[in-house]
PDB file of C-alpha atoms in Angstrom:
ATOM      1  CA  ALA A   1     -50.148  90.336 199.609  1.00 75.00           C
ATOM      2  CA  ALA A   2     -49.951  88.619 202.989  1.00 81.00           C
ATOM      3  CA  PRO A   3     -48.575  90.687 205.872  1.00 90.00           C
ATOM      4  CA  ASP A   4     -45.131  90.004 207.294  1.00 93.00           C
ATOM      5  CA  TRP A   5     -46.337  90.611 210.846  1.00 96.00           C
ATOM      6  CA  VAL A   6     -49.609  90.734 212.716  1.00 96.00           C
ATOM      7  CA  VAL A   7     -49.181  92.675 215.958  1.00 96.00           C
ATOM      8  CA  GLY A   8     -51.645  92.411 218.831  1.00 96.00           C
ATOM      9  CA  PHE A   9     -51.467  94.974 221.625  1.00 93.00           C
ATOM     10  CA  SER A  10     -53.528  96.980 224.116  1.00 88.00           C
ATOM     11  CA  ASP A  11     -55.844  94.181 225.300  1.00 91.00           C
ATOM     12  CA  ILE A  12     -56.053  90.431 225.800  1.00 94.00           C
ATOM     13  CA  TRP A  13     -58.518  90.103 222.936  1.00 95.00           C
ATOM     14  CA  TYR A  14     -56.195  91.762 220.424  1.00 96.00           C
ATOM     15  CA  GLY A  15     -53.415  89.321 221.282  1.00 96.00           C
ATOM     16  CA  ILE A  16     -55.772  86.395 220.763  1.00 96.00           C
ATOM     17  CA  ILE A  17     -57.073  87.780 217.456  1.00 97.00           C
ATOM     18  CA  ALA A  18     -53.527  88.562 216.254  1.00 97.00           C
ATOM     19  CA  ASP A  19     -52.530  84.939 216.838  1.00 97.00           C
ATOM     20  CA  GLN A  20     -55.495  83.683 214.819  1.00 96.00           C
ATOM     21  CA  LEU A  21     -54.964  86.153 211.957  1.00 96.00           C
ATOM     22  CA  ALA A  22     -51.234  85.453 211.763  1.00 96.00           C
ATOM     23  CA  HIS A  23     -51.855  81.703 211.677  1.00 93.00           C
ATOM     24  CA  SER A  24     -54.410  81.991 208.861  1.00 94.00           C
ATOM     25  CA  ALA A  25     -52.172  84.369 206.827  1.00 94.00           C
ATOM     26  CA  ASN A  26     -48.967  82.378 207.441  1.00 93.00           C
ATOM     27  CA  ALA A  27     -47.495  85.554 208.949  1.00 95.00           C
ATOM     28  CA  ARG A  28     -45.401  86.167 212.038  1.00 95.00           C
ATOM     29  CA  CYS A  29     -47.192  87.177 215.226  1.00 96.00           C
ATOM     30  CA  ALA A  30     -46.028  89.728 217.794  1.00 97.00           C
ATOM     31  CA  ILE A  31     -47.876  90.277 221.070  1.00 97.00           C
ATOM     32  CA  ASP A  32     -47.264  93.282 223.324  1.00 97.00           C
ATOM     33  CA  ALA A  33     -48.719  94.169 226.733  1.00 96.00           C
ATOM     34  CA  TYR A  34     -48.438  97.087 229.144  1.00 95.00           C
ATOM     35  CA  ASP A  35     -50.631  95.540 231.889  1.00 95.00           C
ATOM     36  CA  ASN A  36     -51.475  92.096 233.216  1.00 95.00           C
ATOM     37  CA  TYR A  37     -54.627  91.727 231.119  1.00 94.00           C
ATOM     38  CA  GLU A  38     -55.641  88.545 232.901  1.00 93.00           C
ATOM     39  CA  SER A  39     -56.299  90.656 236.011  1.00 93.00           C
ATOM     40  CA  TYR A  40     -59.017  92.639 234.192  1.00 88.00           C
ATOM     41  CA  ILE A  41     -61.409  89.693 233.995  1.00 86.00           C
ATOM     42  CA  PRO A  42     -60.141  87.144 236.542  1.00 85.00           C
ATOM     43  CA  TRP A  43     -63.181  84.895 236.095  1.00 88.00           C
ATOM     44  CA  ALA A  44     -62.693  84.425 232.321  1.00 89.00           C
ATOM     45  CA  LEU A  45     -60.433  81.391 232.636  1.00 91.00           C
ATOM     46  CA  PRO A  46     -61.041  80.071 229.078  1.00 92.00           C
ATOM     47  CA  ALA A  47     -59.908  83.437 227.677  1.00 93.00           C
ATOM     48  CA  HIS A  48     -56.795  83.286 229.866  1.00 94.00           C
ATOM     49  CA  ALA A  49     -55.924  79.856 228.479  1.00 95.00           C
ATOM     50  CA  ILE A  50     -56.338  81.057 224.873  1.00 96.00           C
ATOM     51  CA  TRP A  51     -54.254  84.161 225.677  1.00 96.00           C
ATOM     52  CA  ARG A  52     -51.433  82.044 227.105  1.00 96.00           C
ATOM     53  CA  ARG A  53     -51.581  79.760 224.048  1.00 96.00           C
ATOM     54  CA  ALA A  54     -51.273  82.812 221.784  1.00 97.00           C
ATOM     55  CA  ILE A  55     -48.213  83.940 223.748  1.00 97.00           C
ATOM     56  CA  ALA A  56     -46.679  80.469 223.559  1.00 96.00           C
ATOM     57  CA  ARG A  57     -47.083  80.434 219.749  1.00 95.00           C
ATOM     58  CA  ALA A  58     -45.953  84.022 219.119  1.00 96.00           C
ATOM     59  CA  HIS A  59     -42.755  84.799 217.223  1.00 96.00           C
ATOM     60  CA  LEU A  60     -42.171  87.832 219.444  1.00 97.00           C
ATOM     61  CA  VAL A  61     -43.550  88.793 222.861  1.00 97.00           C
ATOM     62  CA  THR A  62     -42.855  92.225 224.326  1.00 97.00           C
ATOM     63  CA  ALA A  63     -43.931  93.866 227.577  1.00 97.00           C
ATOM     64  CA  ALA A  64     -43.672  97.234 229.301  1.00 96.00           C
ATOM     65  CA  GLY A  65     -41.368  95.843 231.996  1.00 96.00           C
ATOM     66  CA  LEU A  66     -39.363  92.762 232.886  1.00 96.00           C
ATOM     67  CA  PRO A  67     -41.618  91.455 235.721  1.00 97.00           C
ATOM     68  CA  LEU A  68     -44.629  91.556 233.370  1.00 97.00           C
ATOM     69  CA  LEU A  69     -42.660  89.826 230.600  1.00 97.00           C
ATOM     70  CA  HIS A  70     -41.707  87.037 233.009  1.00 97.00           C
ATOM     71  CA  HIS A  71     -45.343  86.718 234.087  1.00 96.00           C
ATOM     72  CA  MET A  72     -46.636  86.595 230.491  1.00 96.00           C
ATOM     73  CA  THR A  73     -44.149  83.919 229.416  1.00 96.00           C
ATOM     74  CA  ARG A  74     -44.281  81.799 232.573  1.00 94.00           C
ATOM     75  CA  CYS A  75     -45.817  78.954 230.546  1.00 91.00           C
ATOM     76  CA  GLY A  76     -43.259  79.302 227.757  1.00 92.00           C
ATOM     77  CA  CYS A  77     -42.876  81.072 224.426  1.00 94.00           C
ATOM     78  CA  ARG A  78     -41.403  79.634 221.216  1.00 92.00           C
ATOM     79  CA  GLY A  79     -40.241  83.026 219.930  1.00 94.00           C
ATOM     80  CA  SER A  80     -38.144  85.938 221.132  1.00 95.00           C
ATOM     81  CA  THR A  81     -38.997  88.025 224.174  1.00 96.00           C
ATOM     82  CA  ALA A  82     -38.019  91.591 225.009  1.00 96.00           C
ATOM     83  CA  VAL A  83     -38.940  94.648 227.054  1.00 96.00           C
ATOM     84  CA  VAL A  84     -40.273  97.725 225.234  1.00 96.00           C
ATOM     85  CA  PRO A  85     -40.748 100.299 228.006  1.00 93.00           C
ATOM     86  CA  MET A  86     -43.492 102.877 228.283  1.00 93.00           C
ATOM     87  CA  ALA A  87     -42.512 106.499 227.715  1.00 93.00           C
ATOM     88  CA  ALA A  88     -43.923 110.013 227.981  1.00 93.00           C
ATOM     89  CA  ASP A  89     -45.388 111.762 224.950  1.00 93.00           C
ATOM     90  CA  THR A  90     -43.388 114.689 223.573  1.00 92.00           C
ATOM     91  CA  ILE A  91     -45.919 117.176 225.028  1.00 94.00           C
ATOM     92  CA  PHE A  92     -44.499 116.384 228.480  1.00 95.00           C
ATOM     93  CA  PHE A  93     -41.509 118.612 229.225  1.00 95.00           C
ATOM     94  CA  PRO A  94     -40.591 121.128 231.967  1.00 96.00           C
ATOM     95  CA  ARG A  95     -42.672 124.330 231.934  1.00 97.00           C
ATOM     96  CA  ASP A  96     -42.982 127.366 234.164  1.00 97.00           C
ATOM     97  CA  ARG A  97     -44.784 126.292 237.335  1.00 97.00           C
ATOM     98  CA  ILE A  98     -46.557 129.565 238.059  1.00 97.00           C
ATOM     99  CA  ALA A  99     -47.735 129.949 234.451  1.00 98.00           C
ATOM    100  CA  CYS A 100     -49.189 126.422 234.546  1.00 98.00           C
ATOM    101  CA  ARG A 101     -50.986 127.153 237.818  1.00 97.00           C
ATOM    102  CA  LEU A 102     -52.509 130.315 236.415  1.00 97.00           C
ATOM    103  CA  ALA A 103     -53.604 128.476 233.254  1.00 97.00           C
ATOM    104  CA  LEU A 104     -55.520 125.969 235.402  1.00 96.00           C
ATOM    105  CA  SER A 105     -56.775 128.562 237.943  1.00 96.00           C
ATOM    106  CA  LEU A 106     -54.776 126.944 240.750  1.00 97.00           C
ATOM    107  CA  PRO A 107     -53.346 128.729 243.803  1.00 95.00           C
ATOM    108  CA  ALA A 108     -50.081 130.319 242.705  1.00 94.00           C
ATOM    109  CA  ASN A 109     -48.222 130.190 246.023  1.00 93.00           C
ATOM    110  CA  SER A 110     -49.531 127.044 247.741  1.00 95.00           C
ATOM    111  CA  THR A 111     -47.850 123.664 248.048  1.00 97.00           C
ATOM    112  CA  LEU A 112     -49.678 121.524 245.476  1.00 98.00           C
ATOM    113  CA  ILE A 113     -49.657 117.738 245.421  1.00 98.00           C
ATOM    114  CA  GLY A 114     -51.077 116.104 242.306  1.00 97.00           C
ATOM    115  CA  TYR A 115     -52.839 112.889 241.445  1.00 93.00           C
ATOM    116  CA  ALA A 116     -53.845 112.159 237.847  1.00 88.00           C
ATOM    117  CA  GLY A 117     -55.853 109.052 237.049  1.00 83.00           C
ATOM    118  CA  SER A 118     -58.905 107.075 237.985  1.00 78.00           C
ATOM    119  CA  LEU A 119     -60.088 107.642 241.553  1.00 76.00           C
ATOM    120  CA  HIS A 120     -61.104 104.031 242.068  1.00 72.00           C
ATOM    121  CA  ALA A 121     -60.704 101.676 245.012  1.00 68.00           C
ATOM    122  CA  SER A 122     -58.368  99.456 242.953  1.00 70.00           C
ATOM    123  CA  ARG A 123     -55.849 102.346 243.047  1.00 76.00           C
ATOM    124  CA  ASP A 124     -56.055 102.602 246.860  1.00 83.00           C
ATOM    125  CA  THR A 125     -58.167 105.733 247.125  1.00 85.00           C
ATOM    126  CA  GLN A 126     -58.691 104.900 250.803  1.00 88.00           C
ATOM    127  CA  LEU A 127     -54.993 105.483 251.457  1.00 93.00           C
ATOM    128  CA  LEU A 128     -55.146 108.710 249.450  1.00 92.00           C
ATOM    129  CA  GLN A 129     -58.033 109.936 251.604  1.00 92.00           C
ATOM    130  CA  GLU A 130     -56.101 109.066 254.764  1.00 94.00           C
ATOM    131  CA  LEU A 131     -53.100 111.000 253.473  1.00 96.00           C
ATOM    132  CA  MET A 132     -55.199 114.064 252.637  1.00 95.00           C
ATOM    133  CA  ARG A 133     -56.844 114.042 256.073  1.00 94.00           C
ATOM    134  CA  ASP A 134     -53.417 113.677 257.699  1.00 96.00           C
ATOM    135  CA  PHE A 135     -52.129 116.730 255.802  1.00 96.00           C
ATOM    136  CA  GLU A 136     -55.131 118.840 256.862  1.00 94.00           C
ATOM    137  CA  THR A 137     -53.442 119.214 260.256  1.00 93.00           C
ATOM    138  CA  ARG A 138     -49.808 118.466 259.326  1.00 93.00           C
ATOM    139  CA  MET A 139     -49.587 120.975 256.442  1.00 95.00           C
ATOM    140  CA  PRO A 140     -52.835 123.012 256.368  1.00 94.00           C
ATOM    141  CA  ALA A 141     -51.733 125.235 253.472  1.00 93.00           C
ATOM    142  CA  ALA A 142     -51.081 122.287 251.152  1.00 96.00           C
ATOM    143  CA  ARG A 143     -53.670 121.363 248.531  1.00 97.00           C
ATOM    144  CA  PHE A 144     -54.215 118.046 246.766  1.00 96.00           C
ATOM    145  CA  VAL A 145     -55.118 118.552 243.114  1.00 96.00           C
ATOM    146  CA  LEU A 146     -56.850 115.551 241.554  1.00 93.00           C
ATOM    147  CA  CYS A 147     -57.982 114.840 238.025  1.00 91.00           C
ATOM    148  CA  GLY A 148     -59.513 111.824 236.323  1.00 85.00           C
ATOM    149  CA  ARG A 149     -62.665 109.784 236.622  1.00 78.00           C
ATOM    150  CA  ARG A 150     -64.143 109.820 240.106  1.00 72.00           C
ATOM    151  CA  LEU A 151     -66.861 107.723 241.705  1.00 63.00           C
ATOM    152  CA  GLU A 152     -69.658 110.055 242.825  1.00 65.00           C
ATOM    153  CA  THR A 153     -69.692 108.355 246.221  1.00 68.00           C
ATOM    154  CA  LEU A 154     -66.050 109.282 246.842  1.00 74.00           C
ATOM    155  CA  ARG A 155     -66.015 112.181 249.294  1.00 81.00           C
ATOM    156  CA  LEU A 156     -63.020 114.487 249.330  1.00 86.00           C
ATOM    157  CA  PRO A 157     -61.736 116.566 252.270  1.00 90.00           C
ATOM    158  CA  ALA A 158     -61.570 120.351 252.202  1.00 93.00           C
ATOM    159  CA  ASN A 159     -57.892 120.399 251.168  1.00 95.00           C
ATOM    160  CA  ALA A 160     -58.648 118.521 247.913  1.00 94.00           C
ATOM    161  CA  MET A 161     -59.521 120.026 244.532  1.00 93.00           C
ATOM    162  CA  HIS A 162     -60.974 117.783 241.817  1.00 91.00           C
ATOM    163  CA  LEU A 163     -60.552 119.162 238.296  1.00 92.00           C
ATOM    164  CA  GLY A 164     -62.550 116.434 236.588  1.00 88.00           C
ATOM    165  CA  TYR A 165     -61.339 114.681 233.452  1.00 88.00           C
ATOM    166  CA  LEU A 166     -58.825 117.049 231.836  1.00 92.00           C
ATOM    167  CA  PRO A 167     -58.239 117.249 228.073  1.00 92.00           C
ATOM    168  CA  ASP A 168     -54.980 115.560 227.065  1.00 92.00           C
ATOM    169  CA  ASP A 169     -53.209 118.832 226.295  1.00 94.00           C
ATOM    170  CA  GLN A 170     -53.871 120.130 229.824  1.00 96.00           C
ATOM    171  CA  VAL A 171     -52.350 117.148 231.662  1.00 96.00           C
ATOM    172  CA  PRO A 172     -48.770 118.438 231.124  1.00 97.00           C
ATOM    173  CA  LEU A 173     -49.895 121.745 232.633  1.00 97.00           C
ATOM    174  CA  LEU A 174     -51.257 119.926 235.678  1.00 97.00           C
ATOM    175  CA  ILE A 175     -48.057 117.965 236.269  1.00 97.00           C
ATOM    176  CA  ASN A 176     -45.823 120.994 235.798  1.00 98.00           C
ATOM    177  CA  ALA A 177     -47.981 122.972 238.239  1.00 98.00           C
ATOM    178  CA  MET A 178     -47.306 120.489 241.048  1.00 98.00           C
ATOM    179  CA  ASP A 179     -44.635 120.322 243.725  1.00 97.00           C
ATOM    180  CA  ALA A 180     -45.016 116.537 243.731  1.00 97.00           C
ATOM    181  CA  MET A 181     -47.090 113.849 242.019  1.00 97.00           C
ATOM    182  CA  LEU A 182     -48.604 110.704 243.513  1.00 96.00           C
ATOM    183  CA  SER A 183     -49.072 107.335 241.815  1.00 95.00           C
ATOM    184  CA  LEU A 184     -50.970 104.995 244.125  1.00 94.00           C
ATOM    185  CA  ASN A 185     -51.700 101.322 243.626  1.00 92.00           C
ATOM    186  CA  ARG A 186     -52.448  98.156 245.518  1.00 90.00           C
ATOM    187  CA  ALA A 187     -50.418  94.980 245.767  1.00 90.00           C
ATOM    188  CA  SER A 188     -52.561  92.847 243.477  1.00 92.00           C
ATOM    189  CA  HIS A 189     -52.498  90.847 240.245  1.00 92.00           C
ATOM    190  CA  PHE A 190     -53.083  94.175 238.491  1.00 92.00           C
ATOM    191  CA  GLY A 191     -50.920  96.476 240.620  1.00 92.00           C
ATOM    192  CA  ASP A 192     -47.866  94.212 240.653  1.00 95.00           C
ATOM    193  CA  HIS A 193     -47.645  94.461 236.856  1.00 95.00           C
ATOM    194  CA  SER A 194     -48.766  98.053 236.304  1.00 93.00           C
ATOM    195  CA  TYR A 195     -46.307 100.568 234.796  1.00 95.00           C
ATOM    196  CA  PRO A 196     -48.088 103.902 235.376  1.00 93.00           C
ATOM    197  CA  ILE A 197     -47.488 106.288 232.490  1.00 93.00           C
ATOM    198  CA  LYS A 198     -47.875 109.213 234.921  1.00 94.00           C
ATOM    199  CA  ILE A 199     -44.549 108.247 236.490  1.00 95.00           C
ATOM    200  CA  TYR A 200     -42.810 108.602 233.124  1.00 95.00           C
ATOM    201  CA  GLU A 201     -44.715 111.829 232.400  1.00 95.00           C
ATOM    202  CA  SER A 202     -43.752 113.317 235.768  1.00 95.00           C
ATOM    203  CA  ALA A 203     -40.110 112.401 235.156  1.00 94.00           C
ATOM    204  CA  ALA A 204     -40.227 114.044 231.716  1.00 94.00           C
ATOM    205  CA  CYS A 205     -41.545 117.222 233.360  1.00 95.00           C
ATOM    206  CA  GLY A 206     -38.928 117.110 236.110  1.00 94.00           C
ATOM    207  CA  VAL A 207     -41.564 116.809 238.842  1.00 95.00           C
ATOM    208  CA  PRO A 208     -40.846 114.355 241.714  1.00 95.00           C
ATOM    209  CA  CYS A 209     -43.177 111.370 241.939  1.00 96.00           C
ATOM    210  CA  ILE A 210     -44.052 109.132 244.892  1.00 97.00           C
ATOM    211  CA  ALA A 211     -45.342 105.689 243.930  1.00 96.00           C
ATOM    212  CA  THR A 212     -46.352 102.398 245.512  1.00 96.00           C
ATOM    213  CA  ARG A 213     -43.515  99.879 245.643  1.00 96.00           C
ATOM    214  CA  THR A 214     -44.480  96.905 243.457  1.00 96.00           C
ATOM    215  CA  PRO A 215     -42.379  94.568 241.279  1.00 96.00           C
ATOM    216  CA  ALA A 216     -43.202  96.867 238.360  1.00 96.00           C
ATOM    217  CA  THR A 217     -42.270 100.197 239.985  1.00 96.00           C
ATOM    218  CA  GLN A 218     -39.203  98.626 241.589  1.00 96.00           C
ATOM    219  CA  TRP A 219     -38.059  97.758 238.043  1.00 96.00           C
ATOM    220  CA  MET A 220     -38.999 101.250 236.842  1.00 95.00           C
ATOM    221  CA  SER A 221     -36.895 102.875 239.570  1.00 93.00           C
ATOM    222  CA  SER A 222     -33.732 102.057 237.633  1.00 89.00           C
ATOM    223  CA  ARG A 223     -35.089 104.030 234.649  1.00 88.00           C
ATOM    224  CA  VAL A 224     -36.846 107.030 236.240  1.00 91.00           C
ATOM    225  CA  ALA A 225     -36.555 108.825 239.571  1.00 90.00           C
ATOM    226  CA  ILE A 226     -39.301 107.591 241.927  1.00 94.00           C
ATOM    227  CA  ALA A 227     -39.709 107.707 245.689  1.00 95.00           C
ATOM    228  CA  LEU A 228     -41.289 104.362 246.660  1.00 96.00           C
ATOM    229  CA  TYR A 229     -43.380 103.414 249.683  1.00 96.00           C
ATOM    230  CA  SER A 230     -44.731 100.038 250.782  1.00 96.00           C
ATOM    231  CA  PRO A 231     -48.319  99.251 249.647  1.00 95.00           C
ATOM    232  CA  GLY A 232     -50.932 100.541 252.079  1.00 94.00           C
ATOM    233  CA  ASN A 233     -48.343 102.067 254.427  1.00 96.00           C
ATOM    234  CA  LEU A 234     -49.512 105.569 255.336  1.00 97.00           C
ATOM    235  CA  ALA A 235     -46.429 106.355 257.449  1.00 97.00           C
ATOM    236  CA  GLU A 236     -44.043 105.538 254.585  1.00 97.00           C
ATOM    237  CA  LEU A 237     -46.162 107.429 252.048  1.00 97.00           C
ATOM    238  CA  ARG A 238     -46.341 110.475 254.319  1.00 96.00           C
ATOM    239  CA  GLN A 239     -42.578 110.451 254.961  1.00 96.00           C
ATOM    240  CA  SER A 240     -41.747 109.987 251.264  1.00 96.00           C
ATOM    241  CA  LEU A 241     -43.981 112.931 250.384  1.00 97.00           C
ATOM    242  CA  LEU A 242     -42.533 115.133 253.130  1.00 96.00           C
ATOM    243  CA  ASP A 243     -38.993 114.251 252.018  1.00 95.00           C
ATOM    244  CA  VAL A 244     -39.807 115.268 248.445  1.00 95.00           C
ATOM    245  CA  LEU A 245     -41.494 118.504 249.528  1.00 95.00           C
ATOM    246  CA  ASN A 246     -38.447 119.324 251.658  1.00 94.00           C
ATOM    247  CA  GLY A 247     -36.167 119.000 248.637  1.00 91.00           C
ATOM    248  CA  HIS A 248     -34.959 115.424 249.114  1.00 88.00           C
ATOM    249  CA  ALA A 249     -36.255 113.888 245.890  1.00 86.00           C
ATOM    250  CA  PRO A 250     -34.419 110.953 244.252  1.00 86.00           C
ATOM    251  CA  PRO A 251     -31.691 112.015 241.792  1.00 84.00           C
ATOM    252  CA  HIS A 252     -32.996 112.827 238.310  1.00 80.00           C
ATOM    253  CA  ILE A 253     -32.525 110.178 235.617  1.00 81.00           C
ATOM    254  CA  PRO A 254     -32.789 111.318 231.955  1.00 79.00           C
ATOM    255  CA  SER A 255     -36.028 109.966 230.493  1.00 76.00           C
ATOM    256  CA  LYS A 256     -36.329 107.803 227.400  1.00 82.00           C
ATOM    257  CA  ASN A 257     -39.042 108.731 224.895  1.00 87.00           C
ATOM    258  CA  TRP A 258     -41.317 107.029 222.375  1.00 90.00           C
ATOM    259  CA  THR A 259     -38.653 107.385 219.686  1.00 91.00           C
ATOM    260  CA  ASP A 260     -36.382 105.164 221.787  1.00 91.00           C
ATOM    261  CA  SER A 261     -39.118 102.583 222.378  1.00 92.00           C
ATOM    262  CA  GLY A 262     -40.133 102.687 218.696  1.00 92.00           C
ATOM    263  CA  ALA A 263     -36.548 102.062 217.628  1.00 94.00           C
ATOM    264  CA  THR A 264     -36.361  99.100 220.022  1.00 94.00           C
ATOM    265  CA  LEU A 265     -39.525  97.570 218.549  1.00 94.00           C
ATOM    266  CA  ALA A 266     -38.436  98.221 214.951  1.00 94.00           C
ATOM    267  CA  LYS A 267     -35.133  96.465 215.600  1.00 95.00           C
ATOM    268  CA  LEU A 268     -36.900  93.474 217.158  1.00 95.00           C
ATOM    269  CA  LEU A 269     -39.237  93.131 214.142  1.00 93.00           C
ATOM    270  CA  SER A 270     -36.282  93.127 211.741  1.00 92.00           C
ATOM    271  CA  GLU A 271     -33.915  90.798 213.587  1.00 83.00           C
ATOM    272  CA  PRO A 272     -33.092  87.611 211.579  1.00 70.00           C
ATOM    273  CA  SER A 273     -34.094  85.375 214.473  1.00 69.00           C
ATOM    274  CA  ASN A 274     -37.595  86.867 214.377  1.00 68.00           C
ATOM    275  CA  VAL A 275     -37.910  87.050 210.594  1.00 57.00           C
ATOM    276  CA  ALA A 276     -37.463  83.326 210.000  1.00 49.00           C
ATOM    277  CA  HIS A 277     -40.630  81.273 210.462  1.00 45.00           C
TER     278      HIS A 277
END
């Protein structure tokens, strides 16, 4: 039997393939994105054109946030459009801070500032290094705890600890062990449409997060508590972090979860306007 829907998500190529498969099977096509995939390979203009054609022909287009949805459908879409937000996995919830620090062999009584993710120049690691050097004299007892892939050429100051690439089940321990989390990005075709999952995970754990102000995180700020700073602005980043460490974090907003996002998608796939084709 032919499928009712072919859903393409997670990469530009899957959206393109979903469009082709749906067309050949006379099925409906849904395309979802959580990043601006065109920014991954900016030189592949033919692929971008095919991607935009797939979006234009889709019966349903969803995105992780409204700015990304507007960007994806800027050339039009014949079907329905909607936002299906990112969310934290159920393993992310508040835990005892000291117990999490002991589990990861972290200092029990220090101020710990976390960063989880790729340590790559596209995420503004230069600004992170400047912040860490600034805190060496401003708050000598504080430690920056980093995890994720790291370029071997990236040198870290003495107040930084790199834990490598942690197993998935240890990431909630890392976040809960922190006094604050950082989510850094650049103002770019990628950064402007990036919805960092670590922001949602930090919110689910009740840990304050400081993030780069972009169209995406500005939209997210109505859904989760984030302290935002202007891209590349060390003074604003430093002040936002100090405010959070001094107990002036943004008010907590209850987090949505994957059950909520799944229910949103299920409803969209069953709506009469999307079923007819």
